[in-house]
Tab-separated table of C-alpha atoms in Angstrom:
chain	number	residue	atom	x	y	z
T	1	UNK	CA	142.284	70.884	98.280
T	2	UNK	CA	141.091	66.921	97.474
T	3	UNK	CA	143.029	64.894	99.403
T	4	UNK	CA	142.322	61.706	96.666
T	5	UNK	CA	144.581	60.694	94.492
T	6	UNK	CA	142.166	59.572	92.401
T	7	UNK	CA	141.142	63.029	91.378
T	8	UNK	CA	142.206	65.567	88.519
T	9	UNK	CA	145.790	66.907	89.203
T	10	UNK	CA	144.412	70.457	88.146
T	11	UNK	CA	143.279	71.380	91.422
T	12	UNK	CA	147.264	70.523	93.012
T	13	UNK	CA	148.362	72.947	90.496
T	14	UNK	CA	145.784	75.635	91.574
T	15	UNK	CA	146.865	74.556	94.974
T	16	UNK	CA	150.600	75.826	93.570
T	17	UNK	CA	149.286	79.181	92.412
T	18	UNK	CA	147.799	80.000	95.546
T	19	UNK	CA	151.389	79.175	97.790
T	20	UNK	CA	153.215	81.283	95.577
T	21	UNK	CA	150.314	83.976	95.194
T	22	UNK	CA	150.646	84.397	99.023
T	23	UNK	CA	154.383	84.170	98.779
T	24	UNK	CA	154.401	86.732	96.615
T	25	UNK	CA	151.673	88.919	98.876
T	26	UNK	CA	154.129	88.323	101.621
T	27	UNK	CA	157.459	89.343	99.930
T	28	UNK	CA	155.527	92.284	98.239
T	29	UNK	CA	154.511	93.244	101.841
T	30	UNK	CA	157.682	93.516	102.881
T	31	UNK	CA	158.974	95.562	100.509
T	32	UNK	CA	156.348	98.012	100.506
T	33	UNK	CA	156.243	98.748	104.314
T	34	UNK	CA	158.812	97.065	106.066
T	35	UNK	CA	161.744	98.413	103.762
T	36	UNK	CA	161.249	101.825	103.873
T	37	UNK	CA	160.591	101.736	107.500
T	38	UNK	CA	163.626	100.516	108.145
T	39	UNK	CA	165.353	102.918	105.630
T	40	UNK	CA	163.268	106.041	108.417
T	41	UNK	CA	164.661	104.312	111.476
T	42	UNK	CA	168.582	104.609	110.364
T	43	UNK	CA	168.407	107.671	107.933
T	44	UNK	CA	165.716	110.249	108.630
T	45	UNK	CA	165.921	113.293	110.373
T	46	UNK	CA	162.653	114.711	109.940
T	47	UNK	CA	160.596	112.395	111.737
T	48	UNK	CA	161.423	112.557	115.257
T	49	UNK	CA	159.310	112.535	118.214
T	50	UNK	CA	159.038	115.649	120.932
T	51	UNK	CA	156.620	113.993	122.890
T	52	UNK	CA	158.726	115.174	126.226
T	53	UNK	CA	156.648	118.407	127.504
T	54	UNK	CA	153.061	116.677	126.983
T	55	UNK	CA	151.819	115.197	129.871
T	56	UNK	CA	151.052	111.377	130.318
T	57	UNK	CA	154.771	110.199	129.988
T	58	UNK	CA	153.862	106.669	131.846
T	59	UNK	CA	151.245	105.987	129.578
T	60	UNK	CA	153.861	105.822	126.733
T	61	UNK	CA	156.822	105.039	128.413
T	62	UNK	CA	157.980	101.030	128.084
T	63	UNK	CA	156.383	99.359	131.024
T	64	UNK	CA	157.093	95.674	130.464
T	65	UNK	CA	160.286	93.619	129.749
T	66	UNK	CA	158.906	91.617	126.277
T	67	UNK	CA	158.392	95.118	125.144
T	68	UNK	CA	161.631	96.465	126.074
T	69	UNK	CA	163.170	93.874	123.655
T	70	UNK	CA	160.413	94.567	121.220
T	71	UNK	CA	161.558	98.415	120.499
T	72	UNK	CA	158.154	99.317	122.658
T	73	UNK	CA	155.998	97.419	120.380
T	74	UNK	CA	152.456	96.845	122.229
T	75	UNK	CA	149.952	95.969	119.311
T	76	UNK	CA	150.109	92.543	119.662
T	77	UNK	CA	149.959	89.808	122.976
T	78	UNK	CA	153.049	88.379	121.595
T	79	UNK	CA	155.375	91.815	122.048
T	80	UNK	CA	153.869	92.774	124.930
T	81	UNK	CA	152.230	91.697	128.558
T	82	UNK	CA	150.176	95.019	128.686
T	83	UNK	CA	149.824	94.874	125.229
T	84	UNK	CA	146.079	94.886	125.680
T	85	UNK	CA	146.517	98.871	127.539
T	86	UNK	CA	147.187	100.130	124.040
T	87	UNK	CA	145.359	97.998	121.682
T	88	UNK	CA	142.424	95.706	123.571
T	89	UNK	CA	141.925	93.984	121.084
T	90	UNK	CA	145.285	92.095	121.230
T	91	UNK	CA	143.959	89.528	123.710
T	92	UNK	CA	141.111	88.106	121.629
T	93	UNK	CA	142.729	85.585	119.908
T	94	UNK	CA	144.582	84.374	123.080
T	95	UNK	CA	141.922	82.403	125.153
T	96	UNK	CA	143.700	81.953	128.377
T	97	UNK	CA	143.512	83.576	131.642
T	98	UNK	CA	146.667	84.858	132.776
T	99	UNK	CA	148.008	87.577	135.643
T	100	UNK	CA	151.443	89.241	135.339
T	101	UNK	CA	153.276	91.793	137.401
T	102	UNK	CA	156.705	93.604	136.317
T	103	UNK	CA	158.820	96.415	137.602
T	104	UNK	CA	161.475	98.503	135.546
T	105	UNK	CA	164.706	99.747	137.560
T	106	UNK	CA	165.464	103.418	136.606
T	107	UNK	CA	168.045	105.941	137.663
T	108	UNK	CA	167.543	109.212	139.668
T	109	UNK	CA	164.807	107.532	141.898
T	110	UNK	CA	162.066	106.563	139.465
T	111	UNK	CA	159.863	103.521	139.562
T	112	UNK	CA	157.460	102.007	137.699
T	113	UNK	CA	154.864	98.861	138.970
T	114	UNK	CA	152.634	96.965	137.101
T	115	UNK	CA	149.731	94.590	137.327
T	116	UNK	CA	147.281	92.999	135.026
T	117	UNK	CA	144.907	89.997	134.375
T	118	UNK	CA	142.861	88.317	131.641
T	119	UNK	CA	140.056	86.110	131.532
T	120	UNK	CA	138.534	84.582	128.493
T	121	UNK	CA	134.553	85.501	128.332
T	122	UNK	CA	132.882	82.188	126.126
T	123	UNK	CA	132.555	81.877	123.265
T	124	UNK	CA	134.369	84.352	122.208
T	125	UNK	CA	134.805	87.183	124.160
T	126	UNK	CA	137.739	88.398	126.559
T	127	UNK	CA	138.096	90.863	129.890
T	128	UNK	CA	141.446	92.301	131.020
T	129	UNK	CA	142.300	94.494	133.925
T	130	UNK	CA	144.995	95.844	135.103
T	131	UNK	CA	146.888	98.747	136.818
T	132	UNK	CA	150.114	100.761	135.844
T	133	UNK	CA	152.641	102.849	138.862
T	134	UNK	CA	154.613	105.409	137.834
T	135	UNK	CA	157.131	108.103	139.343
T	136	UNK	CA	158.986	109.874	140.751
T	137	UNK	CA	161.005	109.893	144.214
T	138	UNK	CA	162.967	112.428	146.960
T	139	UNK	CA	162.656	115.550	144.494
T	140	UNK	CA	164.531	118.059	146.356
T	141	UNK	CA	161.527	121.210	146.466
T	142	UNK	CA	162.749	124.646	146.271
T	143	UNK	CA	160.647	127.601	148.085
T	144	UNK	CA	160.493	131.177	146.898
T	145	UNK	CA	164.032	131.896	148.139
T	146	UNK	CA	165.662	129.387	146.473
T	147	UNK	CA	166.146	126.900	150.014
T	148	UNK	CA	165.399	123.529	150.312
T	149	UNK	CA	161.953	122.983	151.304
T	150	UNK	CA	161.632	119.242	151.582
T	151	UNK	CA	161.189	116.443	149.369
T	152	UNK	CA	158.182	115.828	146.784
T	153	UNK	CA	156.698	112.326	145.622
T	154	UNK	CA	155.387	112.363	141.858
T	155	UNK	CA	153.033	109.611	141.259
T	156	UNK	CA	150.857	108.571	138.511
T	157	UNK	CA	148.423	105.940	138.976
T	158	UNK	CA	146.468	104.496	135.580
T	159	UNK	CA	143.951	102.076	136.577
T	160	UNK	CA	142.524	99.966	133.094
T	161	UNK	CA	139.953	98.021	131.784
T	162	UNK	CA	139.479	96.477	128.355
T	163	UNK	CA	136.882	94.256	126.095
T	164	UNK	CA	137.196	92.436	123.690
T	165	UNK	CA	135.743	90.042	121.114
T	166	UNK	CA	136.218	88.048	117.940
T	167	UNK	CA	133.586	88.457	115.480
T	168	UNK	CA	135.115	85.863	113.455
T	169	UNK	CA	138.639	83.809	113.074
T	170	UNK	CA	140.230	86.487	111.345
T	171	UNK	CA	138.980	89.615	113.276
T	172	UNK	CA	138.821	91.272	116.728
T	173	UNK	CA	137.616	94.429	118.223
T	174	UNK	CA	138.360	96.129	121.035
T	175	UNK	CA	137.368	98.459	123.721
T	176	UNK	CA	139.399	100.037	126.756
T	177	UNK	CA	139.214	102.406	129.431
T	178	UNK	CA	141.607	104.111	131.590
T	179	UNK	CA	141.344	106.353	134.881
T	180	UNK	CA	144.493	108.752	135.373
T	181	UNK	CA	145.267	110.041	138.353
T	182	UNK	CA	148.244	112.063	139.404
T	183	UNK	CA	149.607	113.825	142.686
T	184	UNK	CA	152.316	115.703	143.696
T	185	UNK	CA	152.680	115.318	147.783
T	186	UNK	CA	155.333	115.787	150.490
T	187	UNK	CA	155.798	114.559	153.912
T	188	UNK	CA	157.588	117.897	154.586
T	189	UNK	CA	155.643	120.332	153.812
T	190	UNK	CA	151.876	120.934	153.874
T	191	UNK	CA	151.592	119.841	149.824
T	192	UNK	CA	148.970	117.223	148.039
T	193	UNK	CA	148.174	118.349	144.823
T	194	UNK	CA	145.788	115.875	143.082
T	195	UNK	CA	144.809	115.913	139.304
T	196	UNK	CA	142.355	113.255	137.493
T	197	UNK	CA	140.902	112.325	134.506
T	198	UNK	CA	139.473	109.597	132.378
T	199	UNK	CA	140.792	108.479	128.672
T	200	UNK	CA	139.278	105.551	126.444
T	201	UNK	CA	140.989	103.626	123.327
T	202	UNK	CA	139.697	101.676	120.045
T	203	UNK	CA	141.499	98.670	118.722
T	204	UNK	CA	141.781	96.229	116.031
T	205	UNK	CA	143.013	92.799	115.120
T	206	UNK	CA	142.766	91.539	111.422
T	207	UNK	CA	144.416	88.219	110.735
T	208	UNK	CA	144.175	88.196	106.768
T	209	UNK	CA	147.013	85.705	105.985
T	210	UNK	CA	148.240	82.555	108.015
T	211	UNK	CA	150.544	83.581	110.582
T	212	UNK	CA	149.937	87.419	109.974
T	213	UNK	CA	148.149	89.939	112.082
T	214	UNK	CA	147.316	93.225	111.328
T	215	UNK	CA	146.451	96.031	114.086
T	216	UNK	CA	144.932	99.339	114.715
T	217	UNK	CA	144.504	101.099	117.559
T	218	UNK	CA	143.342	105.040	118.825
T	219	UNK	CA	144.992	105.768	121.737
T	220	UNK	CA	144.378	108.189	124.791
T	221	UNK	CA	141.142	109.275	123.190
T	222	UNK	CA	140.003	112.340	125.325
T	223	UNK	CA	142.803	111.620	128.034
T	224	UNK	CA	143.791	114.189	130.580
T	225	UNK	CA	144.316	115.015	133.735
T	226	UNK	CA	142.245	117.832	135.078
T	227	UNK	CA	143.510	120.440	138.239
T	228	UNK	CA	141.960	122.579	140.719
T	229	UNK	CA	145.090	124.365	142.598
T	230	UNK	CA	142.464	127.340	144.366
T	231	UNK	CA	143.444	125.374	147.598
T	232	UNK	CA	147.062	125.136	147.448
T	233	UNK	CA	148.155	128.239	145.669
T	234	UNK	CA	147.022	132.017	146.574
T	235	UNK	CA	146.385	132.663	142.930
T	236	UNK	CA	145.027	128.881	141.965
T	237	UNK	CA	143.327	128.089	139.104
T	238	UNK	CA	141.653	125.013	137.475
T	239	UNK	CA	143.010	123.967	134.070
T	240	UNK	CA	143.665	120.649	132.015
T	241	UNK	CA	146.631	119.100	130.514
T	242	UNK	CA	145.899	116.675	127.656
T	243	UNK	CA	147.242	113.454	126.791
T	244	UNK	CA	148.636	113.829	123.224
T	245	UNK	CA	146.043	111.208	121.331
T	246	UNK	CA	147.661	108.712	118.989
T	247	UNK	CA	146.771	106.175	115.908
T	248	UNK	CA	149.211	103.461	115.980
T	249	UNK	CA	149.224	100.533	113.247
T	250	UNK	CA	151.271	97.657	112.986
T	251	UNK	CA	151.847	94.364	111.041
T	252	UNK	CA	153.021	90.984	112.899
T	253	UNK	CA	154.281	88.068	110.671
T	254	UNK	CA	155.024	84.345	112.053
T	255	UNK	CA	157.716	82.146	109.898
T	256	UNK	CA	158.227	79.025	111.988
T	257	UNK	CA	160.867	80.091	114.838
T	258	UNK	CA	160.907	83.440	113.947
T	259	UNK	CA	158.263	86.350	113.630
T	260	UNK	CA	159.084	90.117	112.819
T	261	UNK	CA	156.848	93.153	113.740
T	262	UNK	CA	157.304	97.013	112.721
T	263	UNK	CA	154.869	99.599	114.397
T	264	UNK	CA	154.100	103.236	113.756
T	265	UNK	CA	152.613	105.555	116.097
T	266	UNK	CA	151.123	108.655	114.580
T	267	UNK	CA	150.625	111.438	117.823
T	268	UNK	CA	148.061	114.410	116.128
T	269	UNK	CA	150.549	116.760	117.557
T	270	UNK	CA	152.171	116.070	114.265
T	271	UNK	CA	154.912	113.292	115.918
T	272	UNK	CA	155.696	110.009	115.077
T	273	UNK	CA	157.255	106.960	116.510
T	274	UNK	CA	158.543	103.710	114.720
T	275	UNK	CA	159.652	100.511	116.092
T	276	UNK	CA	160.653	97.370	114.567
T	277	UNK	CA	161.093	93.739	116.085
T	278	UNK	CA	162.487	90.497	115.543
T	279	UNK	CA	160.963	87.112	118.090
T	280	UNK	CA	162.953	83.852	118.358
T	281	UNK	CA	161.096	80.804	119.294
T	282	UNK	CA	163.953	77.905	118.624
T	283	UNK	CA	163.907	76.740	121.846
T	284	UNK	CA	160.228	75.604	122.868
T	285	UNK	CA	160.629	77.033	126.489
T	286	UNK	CA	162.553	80.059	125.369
T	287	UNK	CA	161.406	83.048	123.871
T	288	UNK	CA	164.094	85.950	122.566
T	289	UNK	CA	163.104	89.693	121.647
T	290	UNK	CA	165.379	91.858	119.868
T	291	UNK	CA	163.792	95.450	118.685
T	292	UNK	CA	164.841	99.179	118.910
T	293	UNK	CA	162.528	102.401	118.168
T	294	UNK	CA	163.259	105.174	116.494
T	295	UNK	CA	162.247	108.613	118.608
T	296	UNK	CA	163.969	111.962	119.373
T	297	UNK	CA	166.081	111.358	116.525
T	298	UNK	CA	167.510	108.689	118.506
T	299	UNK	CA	167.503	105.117	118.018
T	300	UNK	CA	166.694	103.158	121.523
T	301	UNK	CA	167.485	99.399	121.306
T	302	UNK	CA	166.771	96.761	123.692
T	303	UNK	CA	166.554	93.138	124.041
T	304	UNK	CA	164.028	90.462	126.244
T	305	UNK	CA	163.728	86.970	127.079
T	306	UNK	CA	161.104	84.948	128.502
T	307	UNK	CA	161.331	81.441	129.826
T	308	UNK	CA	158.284	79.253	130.638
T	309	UNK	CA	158.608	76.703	133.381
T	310	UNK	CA	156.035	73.790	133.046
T	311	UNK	CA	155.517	71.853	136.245
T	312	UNK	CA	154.045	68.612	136.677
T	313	UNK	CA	151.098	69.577	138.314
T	314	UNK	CA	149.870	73.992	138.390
T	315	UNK	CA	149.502	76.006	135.475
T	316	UNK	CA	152.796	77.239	133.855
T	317	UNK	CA	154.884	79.697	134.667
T	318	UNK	CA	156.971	82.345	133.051
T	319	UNK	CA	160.009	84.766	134.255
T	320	UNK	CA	160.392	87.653	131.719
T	321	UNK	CA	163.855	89.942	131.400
T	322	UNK	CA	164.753	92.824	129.464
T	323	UNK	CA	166.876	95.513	129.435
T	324	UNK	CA	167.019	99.103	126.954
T	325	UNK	CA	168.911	101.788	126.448
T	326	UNK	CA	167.743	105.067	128.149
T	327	UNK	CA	168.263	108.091	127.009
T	328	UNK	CA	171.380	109.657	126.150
T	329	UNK	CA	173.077	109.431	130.190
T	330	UNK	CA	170.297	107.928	131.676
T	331	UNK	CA	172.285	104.410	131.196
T	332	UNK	CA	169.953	101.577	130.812
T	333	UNK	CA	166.893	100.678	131.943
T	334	UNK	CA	166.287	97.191	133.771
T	335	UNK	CA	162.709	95.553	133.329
T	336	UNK	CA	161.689	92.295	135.619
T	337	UNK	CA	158.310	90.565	135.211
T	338	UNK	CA	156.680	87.403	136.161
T	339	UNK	CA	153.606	85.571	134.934
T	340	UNK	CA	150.850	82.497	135.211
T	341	UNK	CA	148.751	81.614	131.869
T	342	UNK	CA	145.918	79.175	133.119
C-alpha cells in the first residue's frame, strides 16, 4: 500500500477489502474444516482407527513430548521435534541447526529413545537426521509345553534421513528416508531373529496466508520389514509384513499468542486418525500444548510445555514435558526431551 499521505485514499480502502477478504477466507476456513472435525472427534463412531495388528507401531506411536500435547500432530516444526520423520518438509522454513533427544516412560517395560539433528543447507535448503528406539523388555517366552523359557527383548530401530527445500517463501518440498530394522533376541535361549527393510516419504509445506501453513505428506511409502526364519525355525520361511502407508494433511494457523492445528491421517487400509491442537505463546520463554486425537473410538488427550533458557553466552536451550493418556489401563504416558537451536 502507499505509505504517502499525499496520495488518493482509494487505495486505503482497497487496503480494507483485502483485511476483511482474508478475514473472511480465514473464518470461512474454519468453518468448513475445522468445525466438522471437531464435530468427528466427539460424535462419530464410524471412523475409528484399527491400526493395532499392522506392523510398524513405533513409527506411529507419539515419540516426542510437544507432540504428546499436540494430540500426535507431526506436520509442522512447531507441534513436533521429529516432526520432520513424517513430513520433511516441515523444517524448511526453520533455518536453524538444532539437535534434540527425548525419552517417553511407559508401563509393562517399554521404552522408547530418540535422537535427531538439523542443519540449514544455503540458500535455501535443509538436512535432518535422526534415529528413533523402540520396545519392548523381560517378555516372559513360553516353549512348546507351556514353561517358561526365558526372557525376550523386542526392539525396533528406525534410522532417518530427510531433504528439504524452499522453492519460494510460500512453499517447501520434501524428501525422507527411513531404514527399519527389528529383532526379537534373548540372553536365555539360543534366539536372534532379525527383520529389515527400507520405507521413503513425500512432504509438503504451502504457506498461502500470513501466519498459515498448509501440509501434505505420504507416509511409509513401500515400508516393511522383511524375514527369513529358515535358520531359527524347522519349518522357516521368508515373508514380509508391511507398514500400513498413510496420506496425512493438516492446516496450522498463527493469531498472535495463540495458533491452532487439526490433522487427518488417511491409512489405505481404509483407517483414519484426527487430531486437533491448540499452542500458547503468552509468555516469550514459555510455550504450552494442549491437543487430543481421536483413534480406536477413543479420544487420547495430552498436554506439553517447553521452556527456552537463553544464556548469556551458548546457543539457547530448551527442556520439553508432556504427558498423555494411554490407552484404556495403560495409565499415562510420560515424555522428557531436551534441545539446542544454534
Amino acid at each position: 500500500m502507499f505509505s504517502s499521505t499525499e496520495r488518493s485514499p482509494r487505495p486505503l480502502a482497497l487496503a480494507h477489502e483485502d483485511v476483511s477478504d482474508v478475514t473472511s477466507f480465514i473464518f470461512t476456513l474454519y468453518k468448513i474444516v475445522i468445525l466438522p472435525i471437531l464435530f468427528l472427534l466427539l460424535s462419530s463412531n464410524l471412523l475409528a482407527s484399527g491400526l493395532g495388528g499392522y506392523t510398524g507401531t513405533s513409527n506411529r506411536f507419539t515419540s516426542d513430548p510437544l507432540s504428546a500435547g499436540t494430540g500426535g500432530i507431526t506436520l509442522f516444526h512447531k507441534t513436533s521435534t521429529n516432526s520432520y520423520s513424517q513430513n520433511p518438509a516441515s523444517q524448511a522454513f526453520f533455518g536453524q541447526r538444532s539437535f534434540d533427544a527425548g525419552l517417553v516412560q511407559l508401563s509393562l517395560d517399554r521404552f522408547i529413545y530418540t535422537v535427531n539433528a538439523g542443519v540449514p543447507l544455503p540458500p535455501t535448503a535443509s538436512l535432518s537426521i535422526g534415529m528413533i528406539a523402540a520396545g519392548t523388555k523381560n517378555i516372559e517366552a513360553r516353549d512348546s509345553r507351556g514353561y517358561a523359557a526365558g526372557d525376550i527383548s523386542d526392539t525396533e530401530m528406525t534410522y532417518l534421513v530427510s531433504f528439504s527445500n524452499r522453492f519460494s517463501d510460500k512453499l517447501a518440498f520434501g524428501l525422507s528416508l527411513k531404514v527399519l530394522t527389528k529383532q526379537f533376541s534373548s540372553d536365555d535361549v539360543e534366539l536372534d531373529l532379525k527383520g529389515s527393510g527400507f520405507g521413503a516419504g513425500l512432504g509438503f509445506v504451502f504457506k498461502p496466508l500470513a501466519g498459515s501453513s498448509f501440509a501434505l505428506a505420504v507416509k511409509d511409502w513401500n515400508a516393511s520389514y522383511k524375514w527369513k526364519t529358515q535358520d531359527i525355525f524347522e519349518r522357516g520361511s521368508s515373508y514380509q509384513d508391511q507398514f500400513p502407508m498413510s496420506l496425512s494433511w493438516g492446516w496450522l494457523q498463527d493469531m498472535g499468542a495463540i495458533s491452532l492445528a487439526v490433522e487427518h491421517d488417511f491409512y489405505f487400509i481404509d483407517e483414519s486418525i484426527y487430531r486437533i491442537a491448540i499452542m500458547w505463546n503468552g509468555i516469550q520463554a514459555l510455550q504450552v500444548n494442549a491437543g487430543m486425537s481421536y483413534e480406536d473410538d477413543t479420544i487420547y488427550p495430552g498436554l506439553s510445555a517447553r521452556y527456552e533458557l537463553v544464556w548469556k553466552q551458548g546457543p539457547p536451550m530448551h527442556i520439553d514435558y508432556g504427558v498423555k493418556i494411554g490407552t484404556p489401563g495403560e495409565g499415562y504416558r510420560n515424555y522428557l526431551g531436551w534441545g539446542v537451536n544454534f
